Amino acid sequence: MRYIIIGAGAVGGTVGGRLAQSGREVVLVARGGHLAALAEQGLRLRVPEGELTYRLPAVDGPGPLGELRGDDVLVLAAKTQDTVAALETWAHVPVAGGGTAAERLPLLLLQNGVESGRLALRRFRNAYGVCVWLPSTFVEPGVVSAAGTPLSGILHLGRLPHGTDDTARRIAADLEASRFEAPVVPDVARWQYAKLLWNLGTAFEALCGPASDEGAHALLARVRAEGEAVLDAAGIARAGAGEQRAARGDKVTLVPLDGAPRGGGSSWQSLARGTGTIEADYLNGEIVLLGRLYGVATPLNELLQRLANLFAREQRAAGSLPVAELVRMADAAEGRVSSDSFAPHGS
């Protein structure tokens, strides 16, 4: 199979580079300065064993590829806010032998949250969800790093909305030959919702930096408890903390990499790079949406969603909000909800 990595940034570049390392055929899709660097210098992947360089085909979209092949796998590794544009670009591309990508090819969603699966199933017959545990960083155009060892990451995957098939198992076999563990599960959404609860803290990290004191950890616990209450009200199952710890074990241990500092996760990196967008609408915003649908107040996640979007829009510095200030705002937000709950009906 040939893997077309749509969005060859931190996660996509790591998966693409590791697949290439194990002899799989890979095409990278990128844009701007990153695309230029990939074309001129190749993909430079900084990992615990050193810096690896892969000179792979790099394109800005389907045009240079012409007809797609029947054995192509589309791997969508763009941020969720870029999903619709990517689906519209690739869904109608013709495939050799007839039909389109949306009709014939598997689409692997290498993304956080759960919304991309819904968006993909509107267009693609064969969509596969992934729970992404892959610490990686976009260092500079053409360079990404992944500090995990002995594995680069753990990628639970399964067919959407549920189930498994031979295609999922073939993809998993290629990933497992490429420094990943890739369990094929019939209920991938359980793992994605569990990861969603963890990802509720990425907006905090983007705003304030990594949690480093009791106040930060206490606030994160409140944010995730709010998420748990919403998922319970919605009747949404997820993998438990013990199940997750058993799956991860010590398989992905982070080590320092020369020339590749890890400042934070994907949302932190969005602010640090000044992209102007952030995933908060599909992480904290997912909890806000479900809370509104099922009648559960979500003031903390709503606050994080709003502030993360504000910081992205105004290109404020990552980690520049003092934790004490965010805690004060969170207390006030919860206090307003408490006051509203005692207001006369209809006021």
PDB file of C-alpha atoms in Angstrom, residues 6-7 31 74-92 107-124 127-128 160 192 277-279 281-283:
ATOM      1  CA  ILE A   6      -2.312  14.711   4.233  1.00  0.00           C
ATOM      2  CA  GLY A   7      -0.852  17.174   6.703  1.00  0.00           C
ATOM      3  CA  ARG A  31       2.070  23.594   2.094  1.00  0.00           C
ATOM      4  CA  LEU A  74      -5.220   8.436   2.645  1.00  0.00           C
ATOM      5  CA  VAL A  75      -3.928   9.432   6.081  1.00  0.00           C
ATOM      6  CA  LEU A  76      -5.502  12.645   7.320  1.00  0.00           C
ATOM      7  CA  ALA A  77      -3.186  14.178   9.917  1.00  0.00           C
ATOM      8  CA  ALA A  78      -4.304  17.806   9.603  1.00  0.00           C
ATOM      9  CA  LYS A  79      -5.869  19.581  12.575  1.00  0.00           C
ATOM     10  CA  THR A  80      -9.614  19.073  12.948  1.00  0.00           C
ATOM     11  CA  GLN A  81     -10.381  22.647  11.915  1.00  0.00           C
ATOM     12  CA  ASP A  82      -8.808  21.869   8.529  1.00  0.00           C
ATOM     13  CA  THR A  83     -10.711  18.611   8.012  1.00  0.00           C
ATOM     14  CA  VAL A  84     -13.586  19.839   5.844  1.00  0.00           C
ATOM     15  CA  ALA A  85     -11.251  21.536   3.371  1.00  0.00           C
ATOM     16  CA  ALA A  86      -9.093  18.409   3.146  1.00  0.00           C
ATOM     17  CA  LEU A  87     -12.089  16.119   2.624  1.00  0.00           C
ATOM     18  CA  GLU A  88     -13.451  18.361  -0.117  1.00  0.00           C
ATOM     19  CA  THR A  89     -10.051  18.388  -1.821  1.00  0.00           C
ATOM     20  CA  TRP A  90      -9.523  14.628  -1.831  1.00  0.00           C
ATOM     21  CA  ALA A  91     -12.979  13.008  -1.881  1.00  0.00           C
ATOM     22  CA  HIS A  92     -13.617  13.394  -5.612  1.00  0.00           C
ATOM     23  CA  LEU A 107      -9.229   7.163   4.962  1.00  0.00           C
ATOM     24  CA  LEU A 108      -7.255   6.923   8.219  1.00  0.00           C
ATOM     25  CA  LEU A 109      -8.026   9.787  10.615  1.00  0.00           C
ATOM     26  CA  LEU A 110      -4.863  10.479  12.562  1.00  0.00           C
ATOM     27  CA  GLN A 111      -6.445  13.266  14.604  1.00  0.00           C
ATOM     28  CA  ASN A 112      -7.544  14.284  18.092  1.00  0.00           C
ATOM     29  CA  GLY A 113     -11.179  14.441  19.159  1.00  0.00           C
ATOM     30  CA  VAL A 114     -14.156  12.698  17.585  1.00  0.00           C
ATOM     31  CA  GLU A 115     -15.631  15.231  15.171  1.00  0.00           C
ATOM     32  CA  SER A 116     -13.469  14.272  12.178  1.00  0.00           C
ATOM     33  CA  GLY A 117     -15.069  10.840  12.077  1.00  0.00           C
ATOM     34  CA  ARG A 118     -18.523  12.358  11.676  1.00  0.00           C
ATOM     35  CA  LEU A 119     -17.267  14.702   8.972  1.00  0.00           C
ATOM     36  CA  ALA A 120     -15.464  11.916   7.110  1.00  0.00           C
ATOM     37  CA  LEU A 121     -18.405   9.509   7.119  1.00  0.00           C
ATOM     38  CA  ARG A 122     -20.491  12.112   5.282  1.00  0.00           C
ATOM     39  CA  ARG A 123     -18.140  11.726   2.316  1.00  0.00           C
ATOM     40  CA  PHE A 124     -16.028   8.561   2.588  1.00  0.00           C
ATOM     41  CA  ALA A 127     -13.166   5.744   7.284  1.00  0.00           C
ATOM     42  CA  TYR A 128     -10.961   4.532  10.137  1.00  0.00           C
ATOM     43  CA  LEU A 160     -15.879   3.870  11.882  1.00  0.00           C
ATOM     44  CA  GLN A 192     -10.945   8.338  21.369  1.00  0.00           C
ATOM     45  CA  THR A 277      -6.256  28.646  14.647  1.00  0.00           C
ATOM     46  CA  ILE A 278      -6.469  26.055  17.404  1.00  0.00           C
ATOM     47  CA  GLU A 279      -8.368  22.801  18.033  1.00  0.00           C
ATOM     48  CA  ASP A 281     -13.681  23.945  19.356  1.00  0.00           C
ATOM     49  CA  TYR A 282     -13.297  20.184  18.810  1.00  0.00           C
ATOM     50  CA  LEU A 283     -11.807  19.283  22.207  1.00  0.00           C
TER      51      LEU A 283
END
